[in-house]
Every structure is written in structure tokens, then in C-alpha cells.
PDB file of C-alpha atoms in Angstrom:
ATOM      1  CA  MET A   1     -69.701  25.790 -23.898  1.00 45.00           C
ATOM      2  CA  ALA A   2     -70.016  23.482 -20.908  1.00 48.00           C
ATOM      3  CA  THR A   3     -67.147  21.237 -19.977  1.00 47.00           C
ATOM      4  CA  ARG A   4     -67.668  17.708 -18.851  1.00 46.00           C
ATOM      5  CA  SER A   5     -66.266  16.693 -15.534  1.00 43.00           C
ATOM      6  CA  ALA A   6     -64.606  13.323 -15.109  1.00 44.00           C
ATOM      7  CA  PRO A   7     -66.770  10.640 -13.491  1.00 41.00           C
ATOM      8  CA  PRO A   8     -65.989   9.986  -9.847  1.00 41.00           C
ATOM      9  CA  SER A   9     -63.317   7.338  -9.466  1.00 41.00           C
ATOM     10  CA  ILE A  10     -64.245   4.009  -8.021  1.00 42.00           C
ATOM     11  CA  PRO A  11     -61.648   2.540  -5.674  1.00 44.00           C
ATOM     12  CA  ASP A  12     -59.880  -0.364  -7.351  1.00 46.00           C
ATOM     13  CA  ALA A  13     -58.259  -3.171  -5.404  1.00 45.00           C
ATOM     14  CA  THR A  14     -55.325  -3.133  -7.801  1.00 44.00           C
ATOM     15  CA  ALA A  15     -54.783   0.613  -7.538  1.00 46.00           C
ATOM     16  CA  PRO A  16     -51.249   1.630  -6.541  1.00 47.00           C
ATOM     17  CA  SER A  17     -52.332   3.086  -3.188  1.00 48.00           C
ATOM     18  CA  SER A  18     -54.015  -0.154  -2.106  1.00 49.00           C
ATOM     19  CA  ARG A  19     -51.120  -2.273  -3.257  1.00 55.00           C
ATOM     20  CA  GLY A  20     -48.670   0.123  -1.609  1.00 83.00           C
ATOM     21  CA  ARG A  21     -50.446  -0.218   1.739  1.00 86.00           C
ATOM     22  CA  PHE A  22     -50.217  -4.006   1.616  1.00 88.00           C
ATOM     23  CA  GLU A  23     -46.547  -3.800   0.674  1.00 90.00           C
ATOM     24  CA  GLU A  24     -45.936  -1.536   3.686  1.00 90.00           C
ATOM     25  CA  ILE A  25     -47.721  -4.008   5.948  1.00 90.00           C
ATOM     26  CA  TYR A  26     -45.800  -6.941   4.470  1.00 91.00           C
ATOM     27  CA  ASP A  27     -42.419  -5.222   4.738  1.00 92.00           C
ATOM     28  CA  ALA A  28     -43.090  -4.176   8.335  1.00 92.00           C
ATOM     29  CA  GLN A  29     -44.531  -7.509   9.531  1.00 92.00           C
ATOM     30  CA  VAL A  30     -42.946 -10.371   7.575  1.00 94.00           C
ATOM     31  CA  VAL A  31     -39.859 -10.647   9.803  1.00 96.00           C
ATOM     32  CA  PRO A  32     -41.721 -10.440  13.145  1.00 96.00           C
ATOM     33  CA  ILE A  33     -44.334 -12.947  11.936  1.00 95.00           C
ATOM     34  CA  TYR A  34     -41.594 -15.298  10.693  1.00 96.00           C
ATOM     35  CA  ARG A  35     -39.781 -15.075  14.043  1.00 96.00           C
ATOM     36  CA  PHE A  36     -43.035 -15.688  15.915  1.00 96.00           C
ATOM     37  CA  ILE A  37     -43.721 -18.808  13.863  1.00 95.00           C
ATOM     38  CA  TYR A  38     -40.102 -20.046  13.927  1.00 95.00           C
ATOM     39  CA  ALA A  39     -40.050 -19.848  17.730  1.00 95.00           C
ATOM     40  CA  ARG A  40     -43.038 -22.197  17.832  1.00 93.00           C
ATOM     41  CA  VAL A  41     -42.214 -24.737  15.103  1.00 92.00           C
ATOM     42  CA  GLY A  42     -38.433 -24.850  15.522  1.00 91.00           C
ATOM     43  CA  ASN A  43     -37.282 -25.185  11.935  1.00 91.00           C
ATOM     44  CA  ALA A  44     -36.756 -22.685   9.157  1.00 92.00           C
ATOM     45  CA  PRO A  45     -38.407 -24.476   6.194  1.00 93.00           C
ATOM     46  CA  ASP A  46     -41.701 -25.002   8.030  1.00 93.00           C
ATOM     47  CA  ALA A  47     -41.589 -21.476   9.460  1.00 94.00           C
ATOM     48  CA  GLU A  48     -41.086 -20.077   5.961  1.00 95.00           C
ATOM     49  CA  ASP A  49     -43.984 -22.136   4.593  1.00 95.00           C
ATOM     50  CA  LEU A  50     -46.305 -21.062   7.397  1.00 95.00           C
ATOM     51  CA  THR A  51     -45.293 -17.417   7.020  1.00 95.00           C
ATOM     52  CA  ALA A  52     -46.098 -17.654   3.305  1.00 95.00           C
ATOM     53  CA  LYS A  53     -49.506 -19.161   4.135  1.00 95.00           C
ATOM     54  CA  VAL A  54     -50.226 -16.343   6.575  1.00 94.00           C
ATOM     55  CA  PHE A  55     -49.475 -13.661   3.997  1.00 93.00           C
ATOM     56  CA  MET A  56     -51.313 -15.532   1.241  1.00 93.00           C
ATOM     57  CA  ARG A  57     -54.364 -15.439   3.472  1.00 92.00           C
ATOM     58  CA  ALA A  58     -53.679 -11.761   4.111  1.00 90.00           C
ATOM     59  CA  VAL A  59     -53.674 -11.078   0.363  1.00 89.00           C
ATOM     60  CA  GLU A  60     -57.067 -12.756   0.104  1.00 89.00           C
ATOM     61  CA  GLN A  61     -58.807 -11.459   3.225  1.00 89.00           C
ATOM     62  CA  LEU A  62     -56.972  -8.555   4.864  1.00 85.00           C
ATOM     63  CA  ASP A  63     -58.765  -5.212   5.036  1.00 85.00           C
ATOM     64  CA  THR A  64     -55.905  -2.767   4.539  1.00 83.00           C
ATOM     65  CA  THR A  65     -58.076   0.197   5.510  1.00 87.00           C
ATOM     66  CA  ARG A  66     -58.057  -0.839   9.161  1.00 89.00           C
ATOM     67  CA  ASP A  67     -55.786   0.556  11.821  1.00 91.00           C
ATOM     68  CA  MET A  68     -52.238  -0.894  11.860  1.00 90.00           C
ATOM     69  CA  GLY A  69     -52.763  -2.340  15.370  1.00 92.00           C
ATOM     70  CA  GLN A  70     -55.812  -4.282  14.214  1.00 92.00           C
ATOM     71  CA  ILE A  71     -53.958  -5.542  11.158  1.00 92.00           C
ATOM     72  CA  VAL A  72     -50.988  -6.738  13.235  1.00 93.00           C
ATOM     73  CA  SER A  73     -53.327  -8.410  15.702  1.00 94.00           C
ATOM     74  CA  TRP A  74     -55.118 -10.163  12.845  1.00 94.00           C
ATOM     75  CA  LEU A  75     -51.811 -11.352  11.351  1.00 94.00           C
ATOM     76  CA  TYR A  76     -50.717 -12.851  14.677  1.00 95.00           C
ATOM     77  CA  ARG A  77     -54.079 -14.586  15.104  1.00 95.00           C
ATOM     78  CA  VAL A  78     -53.786 -16.092  11.620  1.00 94.00           C
ATOM     79  CA  SER A  79     -50.228 -17.137  12.528  1.00 95.00           C
ATOM     80  CA  GLN A  80     -51.408 -18.854  15.711  1.00 95.00           C
ATOM     81  CA  ASN A  81     -54.078 -20.722  13.763  1.00 94.00           C
ATOM     82  CA  ALA A  82     -51.514 -21.812  11.147  1.00 94.00           C
ATOM     83  CA  ILE A  83     -49.193 -23.060  13.915  1.00 94.00           C
ATOM     84  CA  ALA A  84     -52.044 -24.970  15.569  1.00 92.00           C
ATOM     85  CA  ASP A  85     -52.930 -26.593  12.240  1.00 91.00           C
ATOM     86  CA  TYR A  86     -49.269 -27.479  11.711  1.00 91.00           C
ATOM     87  CA  TRP A  87     -48.973 -29.253  15.075  1.00 89.00           C
ATOM     88  CA  ARG A  88     -52.337 -30.983  14.675  1.00 87.00           C
ATOM     89  CA  ALA A  89     -51.170 -32.442  11.376  1.00 85.00           C
ATOM     90  CA  PHE A  90     -47.764 -33.297  12.855  1.00 82.00           C
ATOM     91  CA  TYR A  91     -49.215 -35.293  15.736  1.00 79.00           C
ATOM     92  CA  ARG A  92     -52.112 -36.855  13.881  1.00 77.00           C
ATOM     93  CA  LEU A  93     -51.740 -40.608  14.076  1.00 58.00           C
ATOM     94  CA  PRO A  94     -52.332 -42.672  10.968  1.00 64.00           C
ATOM     95  CA  VAL A  95     -55.435 -44.814  11.022  1.00 59.00           C
ATOM     96  CA  ILE A  96     -54.624 -48.488  10.711  1.00 59.00           C
ATOM     97  CA  GLY A  97     -56.913 -51.389  10.036  1.00 59.00           C
ATOM     98  CA  ALA A  98     -57.139 -54.648  11.913  1.00 57.00           C
ATOM     99  CA  ASP A  99     -55.333 -56.383   9.048  1.00 60.00           C
ATOM    100  CA  GLN A 100     -52.234 -54.248   9.726  1.00 59.00           C
ATOM    101  CA  MET A 101     -51.899 -55.170  13.405  1.00 57.00           C
ATOM    102  CA  GLY A 102     -49.365 -57.745  14.514  1.00 58.00           C
ATOM    103  CA  ALA A 103     -50.105 -60.895  16.430  1.00 58.00           C
ATOM    104  CA  GLY A 104     -50.611 -60.450  20.161  1.00 56.00           C
ATOM    105  CA  TRP A 105     -52.403 -57.093  19.891  1.00 56.00           C
ATOM    106  CA  GLU A 106     -55.894 -58.512  19.742  1.00 53.00           C
ATOM    107  CA  PRO A 107     -57.912 -58.814  22.953  1.00 51.00           C
ATOM    108  CA  ALA A 108     -57.176 -61.885  25.013  1.00 48.00           C
ATOM    109  CA  ASP A 109     -59.877 -64.516  24.883  1.00 48.00           C
ATOM    110  CA  THR A 110     -60.011 -66.677  27.990  1.00 46.00           C
ATOM    111  CA  ALA A 111     -61.791 -69.525  26.230  1.00 48.00           C
ATOM    112  CA  VAL A 112     -59.670 -71.651  23.923  1.00 46.00           C
ATOM    113  CA  THR A 113     -61.254 -71.614  20.509  1.00 45.00           C
ATOM    114  CA  ALA A 114     -61.066 -74.330  17.899  1.00 44.00           C
ATOM    115  CA  SER A 115     -59.047 -72.108  15.572  1.00 47.00           C
ATOM    116  CA  SER A 116     -56.321 -71.545  18.177  1.00 45.00           C
ATOM    117  CA  ALA A 117     -56.155 -75.270  18.832  1.00 45.00           C
ATOM    118  CA  GLU A 118     -55.638 -75.838  15.101  1.00 46.00           C
ATOM    119  CA  GLU A 119     -52.997 -73.100  14.814  1.00 47.00           C
ATOM    120  CA  PRO A 120     -50.377 -73.572  17.522  1.00 47.00           C
ATOM    121  CA  SER A 121     -48.206 -70.751  16.157  1.00 47.00           C
ATOM    122  CA  THR A 122     -50.910 -68.187  16.948  1.00 48.00           C
ATOM    123  CA  ALA A 123     -51.481 -69.560  20.429  1.00 51.00           C
ATOM    124  CA  GLY A 124     -47.724 -69.591  21.069  1.00 58.00           C
ATOM    125  CA  GLY A 125     -47.437 -65.984  19.929  1.00 64.00           C
ATOM    126  CA  GLY A 126     -50.179 -65.015  22.353  1.00 74.00           C
ATOM    127  CA  GLU A 127     -48.460 -66.835  25.191  1.00 83.00           C
ATOM    128  CA  ARG A 128     -45.168 -65.121  24.373  1.00 82.00           C
ATOM    129  CA  ALA A 129     -46.870 -61.721  24.382  1.00 80.00           C
ATOM    130  CA  LYS A 130     -48.572 -62.564  27.671  1.00 82.00           C
ATOM    131  CA  ARG A 131     -45.219 -63.494  29.239  1.00 84.00           C
ATOM    132  CA  GLN A 132     -43.669 -60.253  27.961  1.00 83.00           C
ATOM    133  CA  VAL A 133     -46.488 -58.192  29.466  1.00 84.00           C
ATOM    134  CA  GLU A 134     -46.236 -60.016  32.796  1.00 86.00           C
ATOM    135  CA  SER A 135     -42.456 -59.527  32.826  1.00 85.00           C
ATOM    136  CA  LEU A 136     -42.823 -55.841  32.077  1.00 85.00           C
ATOM    137  CA  LEU A 137     -45.497 -55.351  34.746  1.00 87.00           C
ATOM    138  CA  ARG A 138     -43.325 -57.088  37.373  1.00 89.00           C
ATOM    139  CA  ARG A 139     -40.614 -54.470  36.796  1.00 89.00           C
ATOM    140  CA  LEU A 140     -42.989 -51.540  37.459  1.00 89.00           C
ATOM    141  CA  PRO A 141     -43.839 -50.003  40.847  1.00 91.00           C
ATOM    142  CA  ALA A 142     -46.989 -51.442  42.425  1.00 90.00           C
ATOM    143  CA  ASN A 143     -49.249 -48.426  41.781  1.00 92.00           C
ATOM    144  CA  TYR A 144     -48.179 -48.256  38.109  1.00 91.00           C
ATOM    145  CA  ARG A 145     -48.711 -51.991  37.704  1.00 91.00           C
ATOM    146  CA  ARG A 146     -52.156 -51.785  39.322  1.00 92.00           C
ATOM    147  CA  VAL A 147     -53.412 -48.921  37.143  1.00 91.00           C
ATOM    148  CA  LEU A 148     -52.239 -50.650  33.955  1.00 89.00           C
ATOM    149  CA  GLU A 149     -53.801 -53.960  34.990  1.00 90.00           C
ATOM    150  CA  LEU A 150     -57.134 -52.295  35.745  1.00 91.00           C
ATOM    151  CA  ARG A 151     -57.192 -50.154  32.610  1.00 89.00           C
ATOM    152  CA  PHE A 152     -55.810 -52.516  29.983  1.00 86.00           C
ATOM    153  CA  ILE A 153     -56.111 -56.065  31.250  1.00 87.00           C
ATOM    154  CA  GLN A 154     -59.424 -55.774  33.082  1.00 89.00           C
ATOM    155  CA  ARG A 155     -60.549 -53.000  30.676  1.00 88.00           C
ATOM    156  CA  LEU A 156     -62.073 -50.752  33.319  1.00 89.00           C
ATOM    157  CA  THR A 157     -62.906 -47.122  32.629  1.00 90.00           C
ATOM    158  CA  VAL A 158     -60.916 -44.308  34.209  1.00 89.00           C
ATOM    159  CA  ALA A 159     -63.725 -43.745  36.722  1.00 91.00           C
ATOM    160  CA  GLU A 160     -63.877 -47.433  37.646  1.00 92.00           C
ATOM    161  CA  THR A 161     -60.088 -47.580  37.957  1.00 92.00           C
ATOM    162  CA  ALA A 162     -60.087 -44.523  40.220  1.00 93.00           C
ATOM    163  CA  ASP A 163     -62.777 -46.058  42.422  1.00 94.00           C
ATOM    164  CA  GLN A 164     -60.900 -49.359  42.660  1.00 92.00           C
ATOM    165  CA  MET A 165     -57.668 -47.590  43.612  1.00 92.00           C
ATOM    166  CA  GLY A 166     -59.317 -45.053  45.926  1.00 94.00           C
ATOM    167  CA  ILE A 167     -57.998 -42.022  44.000  1.00 93.00           C
ATOM    168  CA  THR A 168     -59.535 -39.214  41.959  1.00 92.00           C
ATOM    169  CA  ARG A 169     -60.219 -39.569  38.242  1.00 91.00           C
ATOM    170  CA  GLY A 170     -57.638 -36.911  37.445  1.00 90.00           C
ATOM    171  CA  ASN A 171     -55.061 -38.742  39.534  1.00 91.00           C
ATOM    172  CA  ALA A 172     -55.931 -41.998  37.750  1.00 90.00           C
ATOM    173  CA  LYS A 173     -55.300 -40.353  34.368  1.00 89.00           C
ATOM    174  CA  VAL A 174     -51.970 -38.943  35.515  1.00 89.00           C
ATOM    175  CA  LEU A 175     -50.971 -42.246  37.059  1.00 91.00           C
ATOM    176  CA  GLN A 176     -51.881 -44.089  33.851  1.00 89.00           C
ATOM    177  CA  TYR A 177     -49.811 -41.659  31.767  1.00 89.00           C
ATOM    178  CA  ARG A 178     -46.794 -42.016  34.044  1.00 89.00           C
ATOM    179  CA  ALA A 179     -47.167 -45.795  34.156  1.00 88.00           C
ATOM    180  CA  LEU A 180     -47.267 -46.030  30.357  1.00 87.00           C
ATOM    181  CA  ARG A 181     -44.232 -43.780  30.067  1.00 87.00           C
ATOM    182  CA  LYS A 182     -42.323 -45.836  32.651  1.00 86.00           C
ATOM    183  CA  ALA A 183     -43.378 -49.088  30.959  1.00 85.00           C
ATOM    184  CA  ALA A 184     -42.077 -47.786  27.630  1.00 84.00           C
ATOM    185  CA  LEU A 185     -38.739 -46.905  29.198  1.00 85.00           C
ATOM    186  CA  VAL A 186     -38.481 -50.256  30.990  1.00 81.00           C
ATOM    187  CA  GLY A 187     -39.452 -52.078  27.789  1.00 76.00           C
ATOM    188  CA  GLU A 188     -36.824 -50.219  25.748  1.00 76.00           C
ATOM    189  CA  ALA A 189     -34.161 -51.027  28.341  1.00 74.00           C
ATOM    190  CA  ALA A 190     -35.116 -54.694  28.226  1.00 70.00           C
ATOM    191  CA  ASP A 191     -35.078 -54.784  24.404  1.00 67.00           C
ATOM    192  CA  GLY A 192     -31.873 -52.858  23.915  1.00 61.00           C
TER     193      GLY A 192
END
């Protein structure tokens, strides 16, 4: 009488050996990954959330048959991507419509329009804003004042501003950044 042999087993993703390998990886890497993320986001709740996202992605996509070095490298890459996404979302500015902007933020129109003649409060608000800008610019060093005037009052491009000032484009960008930062500090000091 012939005996039947058992059919060859097909690897199952839920088999204990596969699940055991992932558990080993998780136990060995969860603390280092958490520390890596925490060092870059600076607070525990966000670091915990990002660590959870990393390992949720690992559950979905990680090939546990690979070498441990490749797995660790993959986990750190996923962590870096999660951190980058976190900071992108953190620094993303909300989009606002023109109806949400305050008076004085619209471009200056040199010609007096009929609507501004009819509405003296709007014209007065524009004049007040203009005086505030002039006062702020007077308190800045000459090169900072010049770059801000060229970029935001005359609305020149960075290249045009650099040409006007006789500096490189990179220097014009740096100078603009420093001028805006200084103007913000001077403005805060004047307000407070």
C-alpha cells in the first residue's frame, strides 16, 4: 500500500516564522528609530507618531527576507522621508485669498482713482501704511533699505536688483533676507 506524502508547504505571510522575524526587527530597531526621529523633531508625541508611521509602512512593505543591514537602512530612509514630510507640513503656509488681506497690503497705485476719492478712510489707511514703511526703512542701514526699495517698492527681480546694486544675485538674495529679518526686528521694537 502506497502512502501519500503531504503537499509541499507554501510560505504564508502570517506564518509564525515570518511574524517572528518582523517582531525581532521591531524589537531591535524601534528604540533607535524613535531616537533618530526624536532628535530631528524635538518632541516626544510627534516622534512617537512618526515612529508608528515608519513601522506601519514596514508592516505593509518590508521584505523580511533581506539582510538585516538592508532592512535597517530601509527603516532609516523611511524615517528620513517621514521627518521631511513632517517639516514640510509644519512650515507649509496657509493659502489666503484677497478678501482676507488687510488694508494697506494691496499694491500702491500712483494714480488717484475715483473710488479712493469717495472713500477717504481707505486712502487714509494707505497713507498711514506708507508712512509706517518709510519710517521703518529710515531706521535700516542704507544697503538694507536699498534692496528692500528695489525689490518691494519698485518691484524689480532679484537679477535686476543685483545689477542696480552692483552685486551678485546670490548676494542680493542674502541681503534681502537679512534686510527683511532686520526690518522685522526693528518693526517689533517700534510696536512693543
